[in-house]
Short mmCIF file of C-alpha atoms (C1' of nucleotides) in Angstrom, two decimals:
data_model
loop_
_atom_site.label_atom_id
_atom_site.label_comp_id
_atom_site.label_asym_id
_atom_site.label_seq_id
_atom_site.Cartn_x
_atom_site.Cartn_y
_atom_site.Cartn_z
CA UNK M 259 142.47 -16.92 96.62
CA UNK M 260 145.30 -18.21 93.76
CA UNK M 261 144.47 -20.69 91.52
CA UNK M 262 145.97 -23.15 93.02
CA UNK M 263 143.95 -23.08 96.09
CA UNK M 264 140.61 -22.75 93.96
CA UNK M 265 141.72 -25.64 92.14
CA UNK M 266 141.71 -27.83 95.72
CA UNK M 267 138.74 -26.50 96.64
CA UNK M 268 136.87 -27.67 93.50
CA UNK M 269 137.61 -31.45 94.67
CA UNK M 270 134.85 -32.99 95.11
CA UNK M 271 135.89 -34.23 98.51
CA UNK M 272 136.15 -31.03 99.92
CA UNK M 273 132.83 -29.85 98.92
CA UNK M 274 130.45 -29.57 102.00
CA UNK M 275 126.64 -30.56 100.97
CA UNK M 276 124.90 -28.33 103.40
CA UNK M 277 126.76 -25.66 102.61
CA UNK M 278 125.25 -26.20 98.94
CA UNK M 279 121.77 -26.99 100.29
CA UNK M 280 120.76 -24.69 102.33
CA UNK M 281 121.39 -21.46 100.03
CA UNK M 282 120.34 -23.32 97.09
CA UNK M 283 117.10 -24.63 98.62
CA UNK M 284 116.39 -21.07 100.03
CA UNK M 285 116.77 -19.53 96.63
CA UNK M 286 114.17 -21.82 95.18
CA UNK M 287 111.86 -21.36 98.07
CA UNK M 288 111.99 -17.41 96.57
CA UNK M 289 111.84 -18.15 92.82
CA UNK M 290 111.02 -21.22 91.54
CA UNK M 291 108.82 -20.83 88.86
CA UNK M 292 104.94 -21.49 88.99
CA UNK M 293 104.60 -24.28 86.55
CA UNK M 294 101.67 -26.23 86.26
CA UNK M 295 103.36 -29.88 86.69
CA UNK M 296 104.88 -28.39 90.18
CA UNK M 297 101.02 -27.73 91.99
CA UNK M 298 99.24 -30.37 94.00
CA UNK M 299 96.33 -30.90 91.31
CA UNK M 300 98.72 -32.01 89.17
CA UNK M 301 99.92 -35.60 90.31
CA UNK M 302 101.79 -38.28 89.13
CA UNK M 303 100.47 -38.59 85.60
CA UNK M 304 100.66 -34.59 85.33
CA UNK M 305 104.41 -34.88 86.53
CA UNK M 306 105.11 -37.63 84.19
CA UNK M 307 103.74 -36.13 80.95
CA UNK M 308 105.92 -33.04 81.59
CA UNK M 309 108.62 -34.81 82.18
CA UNK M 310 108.21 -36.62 78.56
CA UNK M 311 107.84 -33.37 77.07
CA UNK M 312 110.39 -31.60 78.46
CA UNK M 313 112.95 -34.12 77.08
CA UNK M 314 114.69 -32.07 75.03
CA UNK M 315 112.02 -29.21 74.69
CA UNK M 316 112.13 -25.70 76.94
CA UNK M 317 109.17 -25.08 79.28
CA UNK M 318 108.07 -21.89 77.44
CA UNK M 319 106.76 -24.28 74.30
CA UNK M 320 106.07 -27.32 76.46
CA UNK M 321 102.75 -25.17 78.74
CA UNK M 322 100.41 -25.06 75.92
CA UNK M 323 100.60 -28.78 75.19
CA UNK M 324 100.98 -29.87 78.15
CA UNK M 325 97.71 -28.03 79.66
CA UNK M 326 95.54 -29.17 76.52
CA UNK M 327 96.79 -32.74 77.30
CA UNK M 328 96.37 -33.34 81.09
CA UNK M 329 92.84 -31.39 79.79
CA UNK M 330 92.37 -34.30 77.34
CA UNK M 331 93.68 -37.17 79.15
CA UNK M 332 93.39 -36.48 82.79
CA UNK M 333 94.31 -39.99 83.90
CA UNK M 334 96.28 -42.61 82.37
CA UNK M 335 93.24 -44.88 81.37
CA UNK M 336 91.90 -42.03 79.50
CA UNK M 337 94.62 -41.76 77.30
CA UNK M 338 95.55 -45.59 76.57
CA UNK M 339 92.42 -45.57 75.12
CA UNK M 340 92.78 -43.40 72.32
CA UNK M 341 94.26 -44.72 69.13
CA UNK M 342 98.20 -44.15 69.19
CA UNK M 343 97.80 -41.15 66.23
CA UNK M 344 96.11 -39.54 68.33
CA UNK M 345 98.93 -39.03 70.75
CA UNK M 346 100.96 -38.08 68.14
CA UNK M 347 98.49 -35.28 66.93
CA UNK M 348 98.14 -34.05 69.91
CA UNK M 349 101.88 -33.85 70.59
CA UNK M 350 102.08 -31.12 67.41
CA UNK M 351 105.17 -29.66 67.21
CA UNK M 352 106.98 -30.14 70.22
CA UNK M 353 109.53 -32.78 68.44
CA UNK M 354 111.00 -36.20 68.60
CA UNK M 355 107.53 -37.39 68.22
CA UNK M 356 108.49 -40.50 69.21
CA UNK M 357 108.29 -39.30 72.47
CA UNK M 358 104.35 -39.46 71.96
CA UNK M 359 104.15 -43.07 71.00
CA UNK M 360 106.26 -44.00 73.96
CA UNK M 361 104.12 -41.93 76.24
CA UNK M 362 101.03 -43.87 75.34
CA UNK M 363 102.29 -47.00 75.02
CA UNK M 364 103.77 -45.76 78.85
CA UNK M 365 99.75 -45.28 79.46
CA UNK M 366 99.06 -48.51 78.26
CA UNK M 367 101.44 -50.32 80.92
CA UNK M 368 100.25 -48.53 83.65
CA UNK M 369 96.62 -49.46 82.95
CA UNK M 370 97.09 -53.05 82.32
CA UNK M 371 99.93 -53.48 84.62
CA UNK M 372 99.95 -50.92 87.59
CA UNK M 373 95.66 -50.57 87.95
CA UNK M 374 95.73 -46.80 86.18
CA UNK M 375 98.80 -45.64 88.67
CA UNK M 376 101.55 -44.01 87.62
CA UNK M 377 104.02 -46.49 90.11
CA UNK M 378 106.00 -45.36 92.70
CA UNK M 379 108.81 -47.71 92.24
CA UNK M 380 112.42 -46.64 90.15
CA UNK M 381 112.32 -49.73 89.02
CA UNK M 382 108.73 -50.02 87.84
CA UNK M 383 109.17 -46.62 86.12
CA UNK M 384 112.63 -47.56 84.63
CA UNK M 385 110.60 -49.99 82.87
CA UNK M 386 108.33 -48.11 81.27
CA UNK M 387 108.98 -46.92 77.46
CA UNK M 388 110.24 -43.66 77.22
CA UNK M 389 111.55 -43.41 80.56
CA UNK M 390 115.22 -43.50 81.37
CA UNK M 391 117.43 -43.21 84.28
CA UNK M 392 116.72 -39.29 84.75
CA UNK M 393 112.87 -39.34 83.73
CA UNK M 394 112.20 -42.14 86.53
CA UNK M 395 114.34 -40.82 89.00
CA UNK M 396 112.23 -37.04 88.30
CA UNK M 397 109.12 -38.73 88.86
CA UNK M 398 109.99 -40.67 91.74
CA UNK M 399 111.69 -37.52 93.49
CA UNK M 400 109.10 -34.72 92.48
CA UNK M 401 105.96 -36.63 92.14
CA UNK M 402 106.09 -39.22 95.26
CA UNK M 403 108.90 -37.11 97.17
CA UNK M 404 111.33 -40.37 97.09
CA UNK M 405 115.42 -39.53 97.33
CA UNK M 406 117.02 -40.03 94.19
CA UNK M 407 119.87 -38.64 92.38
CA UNK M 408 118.26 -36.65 89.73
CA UNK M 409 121.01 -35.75 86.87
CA UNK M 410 119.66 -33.58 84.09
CA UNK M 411 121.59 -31.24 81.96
CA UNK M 412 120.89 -28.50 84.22
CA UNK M 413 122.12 -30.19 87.47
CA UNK M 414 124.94 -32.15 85.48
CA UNK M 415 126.03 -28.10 84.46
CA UNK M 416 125.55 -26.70 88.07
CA UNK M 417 128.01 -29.72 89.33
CA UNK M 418 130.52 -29.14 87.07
CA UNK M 419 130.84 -25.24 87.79
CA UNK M 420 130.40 -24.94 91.09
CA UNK M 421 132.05 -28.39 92.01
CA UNK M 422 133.91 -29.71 89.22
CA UNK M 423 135.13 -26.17 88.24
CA UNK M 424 134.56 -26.51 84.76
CA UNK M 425 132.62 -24.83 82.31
CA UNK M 426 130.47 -27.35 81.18
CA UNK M 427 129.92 -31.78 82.48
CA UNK M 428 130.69 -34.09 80.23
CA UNK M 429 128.74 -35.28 76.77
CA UNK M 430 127.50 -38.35 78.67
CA UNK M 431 126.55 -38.61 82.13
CA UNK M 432 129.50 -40.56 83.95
CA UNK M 433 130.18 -42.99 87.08
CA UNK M 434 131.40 -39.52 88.17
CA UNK M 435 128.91 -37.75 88.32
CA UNK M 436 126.46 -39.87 89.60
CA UNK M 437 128.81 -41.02 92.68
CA UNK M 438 129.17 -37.03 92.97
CA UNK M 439 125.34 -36.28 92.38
CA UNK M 440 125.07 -39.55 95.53
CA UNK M 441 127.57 -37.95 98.14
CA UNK M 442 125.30 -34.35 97.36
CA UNK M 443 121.72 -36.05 98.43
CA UNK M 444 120.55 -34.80 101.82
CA UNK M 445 119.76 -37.85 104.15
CA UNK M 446 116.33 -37.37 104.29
CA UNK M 447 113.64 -37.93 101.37
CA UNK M 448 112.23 -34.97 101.41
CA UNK M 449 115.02 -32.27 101.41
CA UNK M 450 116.62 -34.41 98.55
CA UNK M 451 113.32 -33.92 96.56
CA UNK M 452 113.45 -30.13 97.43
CA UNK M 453 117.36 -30.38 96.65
CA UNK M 454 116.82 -32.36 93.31
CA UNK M 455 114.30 -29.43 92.24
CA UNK M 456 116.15 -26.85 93.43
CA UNK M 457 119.55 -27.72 91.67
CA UNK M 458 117.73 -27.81 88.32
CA UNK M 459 115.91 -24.84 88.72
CA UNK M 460 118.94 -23.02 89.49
CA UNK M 461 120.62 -24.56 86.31
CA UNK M 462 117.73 -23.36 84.14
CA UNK M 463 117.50 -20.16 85.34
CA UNK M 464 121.09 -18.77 86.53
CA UNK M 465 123.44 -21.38 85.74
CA UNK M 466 122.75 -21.46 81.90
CA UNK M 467 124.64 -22.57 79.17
CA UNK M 468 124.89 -19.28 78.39
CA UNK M 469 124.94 -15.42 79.60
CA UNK M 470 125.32 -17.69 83.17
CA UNK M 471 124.14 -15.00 85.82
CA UNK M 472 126.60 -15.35 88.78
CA UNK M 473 125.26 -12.00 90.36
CA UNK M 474 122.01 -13.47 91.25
CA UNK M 475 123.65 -16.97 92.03
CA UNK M 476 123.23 -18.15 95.54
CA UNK M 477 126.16 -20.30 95.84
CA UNK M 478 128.43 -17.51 93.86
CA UNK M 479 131.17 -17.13 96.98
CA UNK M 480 131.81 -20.90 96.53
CA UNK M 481 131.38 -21.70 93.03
CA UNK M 482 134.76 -23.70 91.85
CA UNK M 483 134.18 -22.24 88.29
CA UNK M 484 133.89 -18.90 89.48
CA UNK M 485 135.95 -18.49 91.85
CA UNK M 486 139.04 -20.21 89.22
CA UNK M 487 138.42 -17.24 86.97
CA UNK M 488 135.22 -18.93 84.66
CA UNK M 489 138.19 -20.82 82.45
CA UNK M 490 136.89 -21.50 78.81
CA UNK M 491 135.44 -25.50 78.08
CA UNK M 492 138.92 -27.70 77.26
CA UNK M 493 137.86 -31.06 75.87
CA UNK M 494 136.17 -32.92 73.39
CA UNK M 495 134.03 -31.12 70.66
CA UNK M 496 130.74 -31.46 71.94
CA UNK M 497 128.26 -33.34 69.55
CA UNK M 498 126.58 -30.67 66.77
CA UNK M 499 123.15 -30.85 65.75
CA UNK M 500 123.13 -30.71 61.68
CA UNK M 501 119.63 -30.50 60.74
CA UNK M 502 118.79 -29.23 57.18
CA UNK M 503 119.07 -31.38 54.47
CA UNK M 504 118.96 -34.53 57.31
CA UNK M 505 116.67 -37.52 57.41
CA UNK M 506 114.96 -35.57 60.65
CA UNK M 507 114.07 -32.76 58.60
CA UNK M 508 112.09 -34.72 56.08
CA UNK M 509 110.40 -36.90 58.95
CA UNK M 510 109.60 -34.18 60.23
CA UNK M 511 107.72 -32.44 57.07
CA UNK M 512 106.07 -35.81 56.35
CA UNK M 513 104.68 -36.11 59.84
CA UNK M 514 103.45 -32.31 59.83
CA UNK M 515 101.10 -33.06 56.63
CA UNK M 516 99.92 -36.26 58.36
CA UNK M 517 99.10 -34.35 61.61
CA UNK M 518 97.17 -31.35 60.01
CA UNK M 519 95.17 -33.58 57.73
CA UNK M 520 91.74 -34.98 58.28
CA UNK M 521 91.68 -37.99 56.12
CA UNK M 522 94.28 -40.53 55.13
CA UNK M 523 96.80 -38.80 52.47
CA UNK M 524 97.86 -40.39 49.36
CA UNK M 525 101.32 -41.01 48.52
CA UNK M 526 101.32 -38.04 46.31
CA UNK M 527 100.67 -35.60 48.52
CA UNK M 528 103.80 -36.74 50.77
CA UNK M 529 105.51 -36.56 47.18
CA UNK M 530 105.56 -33.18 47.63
CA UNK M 531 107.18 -32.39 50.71
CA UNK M 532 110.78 -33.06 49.68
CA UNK M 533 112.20 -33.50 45.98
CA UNK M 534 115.40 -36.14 46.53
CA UNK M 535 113.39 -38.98 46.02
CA UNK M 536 115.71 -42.01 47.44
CA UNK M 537 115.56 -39.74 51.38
CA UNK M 538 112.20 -38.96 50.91
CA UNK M 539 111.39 -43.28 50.69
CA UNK M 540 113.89 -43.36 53.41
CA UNK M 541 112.06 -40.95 55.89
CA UNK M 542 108.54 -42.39 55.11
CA UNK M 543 109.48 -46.02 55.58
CA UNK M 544 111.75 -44.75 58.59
CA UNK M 545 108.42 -43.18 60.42
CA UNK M 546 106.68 -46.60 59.53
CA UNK M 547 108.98 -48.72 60.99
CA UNK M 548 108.59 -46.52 64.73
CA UNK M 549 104.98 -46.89 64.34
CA UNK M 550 104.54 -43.57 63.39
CA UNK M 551 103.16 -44.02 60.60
CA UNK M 552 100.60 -46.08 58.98
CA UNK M 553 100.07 -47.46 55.53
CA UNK M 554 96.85 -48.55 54.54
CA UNK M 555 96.31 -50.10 51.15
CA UNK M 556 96.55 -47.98 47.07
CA UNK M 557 99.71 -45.81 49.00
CA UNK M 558 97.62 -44.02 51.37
CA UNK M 559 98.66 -43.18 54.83
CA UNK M 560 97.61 -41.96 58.52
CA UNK M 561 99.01 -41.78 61.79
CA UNK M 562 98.46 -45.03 63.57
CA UNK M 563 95.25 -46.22 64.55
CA UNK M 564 96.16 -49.80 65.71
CA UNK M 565 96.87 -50.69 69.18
CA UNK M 566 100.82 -51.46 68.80
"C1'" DA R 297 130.02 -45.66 72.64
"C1'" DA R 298 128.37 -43.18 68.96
"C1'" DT R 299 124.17 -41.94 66.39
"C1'" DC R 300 119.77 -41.06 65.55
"C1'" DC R 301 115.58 -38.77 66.66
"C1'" DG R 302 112.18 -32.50 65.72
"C1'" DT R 303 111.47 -27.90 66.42
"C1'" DG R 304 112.19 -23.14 67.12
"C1'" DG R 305 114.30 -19.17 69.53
"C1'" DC R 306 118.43 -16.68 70.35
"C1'" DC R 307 122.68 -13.81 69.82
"C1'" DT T 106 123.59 -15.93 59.37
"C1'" DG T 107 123.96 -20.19 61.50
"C1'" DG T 108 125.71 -22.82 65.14
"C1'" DC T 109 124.18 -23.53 69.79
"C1'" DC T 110 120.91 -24.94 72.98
"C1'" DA T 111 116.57 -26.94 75.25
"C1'" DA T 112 113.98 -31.29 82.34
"C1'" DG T 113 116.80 -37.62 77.20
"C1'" DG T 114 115.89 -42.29 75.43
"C1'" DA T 115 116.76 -46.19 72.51
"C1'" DT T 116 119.78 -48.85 69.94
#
DNA sequence: AATCCGTGGCC
DNA sequence: TGGCCAAGGAT
């Protein structure tokens, strides 16, 4: 095949869903992994914690959490009634521990608002802090088996190779892909869940980011990418992720002393995390301001205890 | 739309 | 060694 014909192919017109479903789909059904969040037992609650925790965070460091929380906090209720700290101790050092906060306060609507049930509805979820247009279209698809167009990095990188014929998508997820990731979703609710889990498990374990591994690949013999020689990424410098010396860092050192310790800690202890004075203010005040922190009274502080 | 938000493993 | 990457969301 010459480039130029690869290059046709890779239009996303010409690309024939079942052709992508069926191998992909039948690959899963052989390897998907055995994680927790994927059994019966776990339900809609187990499906959505995961799904906050894996923003951002690989599976390997995600398991131990996230079996000591559903452990913990079996049901929604049971966690909305904890103090908000408590969350964000228990979330140790997975990151963006925002992500805990919004995961309680998550708990918090579904208890008042939805009787203790995580809802079924896009919309319902949509609304929900923490979750965005992936995270309610996951739980909707893998928790209540609903068809949705579920665009993660891993799909959004399995579209662009084996459709798109490009190395890797886009920064931000685009009108383009979504109308793409649309004209992909079998008819029928539950091969699109099967298909939406299936895609991303294929993008997290062949079609990585890197050391991709085409010989295993199920849809190898029609992968645009592939089959157009694997050209090198052409575009835009994709965004870095500076971290020493940042605001993050020292957030993040702050919070750690705040997690491990028993009792409120005085200002001076926090003193001692980070030298630069003027950042250090600006990290502890920053970490107030989300709620993440509370002062109490003399400069002492504790993760938060009031109900935000 | 561009930035900010943690943490740790990997090559 | 250090940039890159990991099931994003909020502003």
């Amino acid at each position: 095949m010459t480039a130029i014909s690869a290059h046709t192919a890779s239009s996303p017109t010409a690309v024939d869903p079942a052709a992508l479903h069926t191998p992909v789909i039948a690959w899963f059904d052989s390897n998907a992994r055995d994680l927790p969040w994927r059994r019966p037992e776990a339900g809609a609650w187990g499906v959505m914690v995961s799904e906050f925790m894996l923003q951002q965070t690989p599976v390997n460091r995600v398991l131990p959490v996230y079996e000591q929380w559903l452990s913990r906090w079996p049901r929604p209720a049971d966690l909305a009634a904890e103090a908000p700290g408590e969350a964000v101790r228990a979330w140790g050092r997975l990151g963006y521990p925002r992500r805990a906060l919004r995961l309680h306060g998550a708990a918090q609507a579904i208890t008042e608002r939805h009787g203790g049930d995580v809802p079924r509805e896009h919309a319902q979820l949509l609304s929900l802090p923490g979750i965005g247009e992936y995270t309610a279209a996951a739980v909707a698809s893998f928790a209540y088996g609903q068809r949705h167009a579920v665009l993660d990095t891993n799909v959004r990188r399995v579209f662009a190779r084996a459709v798109a014929g490009v190395q890797y998508p886009p920064n931000a997820t685009t009108a383009a892909e979504r109308k793409l990731a649309r004209s992909l979703l079998p008819e029928d609710a539950p091969t699109a869940a099967r298909w939406a889990a299936s895609s991303m498990e294929l993008g997290a374990l062949i079609c990585t980011a890197k050391n991709e591994g085409c010989v295993r690949c199920p849809i190898a013999d029609r992968c645009a990418w592939r089959l157009a020689g694997k050209p090198a990424y052409e575009g835009p410098a994709r965004r870095g992720q500076t971290y020493a010396g940042t605001d993050r860092q020292v957030r993040g050192k702050l919070l750690a002393v705040l997690r491990e310790a028993v009792a409120p800690v005085p200002q001076v202890v926090l003193d001692a995390v980070w030298d630069e004075p003027v950042q250090r203010t600006r990290a502890l005040d920053g970490l107030v301001a989300d709620g993440l922190v509370e002062p109490m009274e003399n400069g002492v502080y504790r993760l938060p205890q009031s109900r935000a």
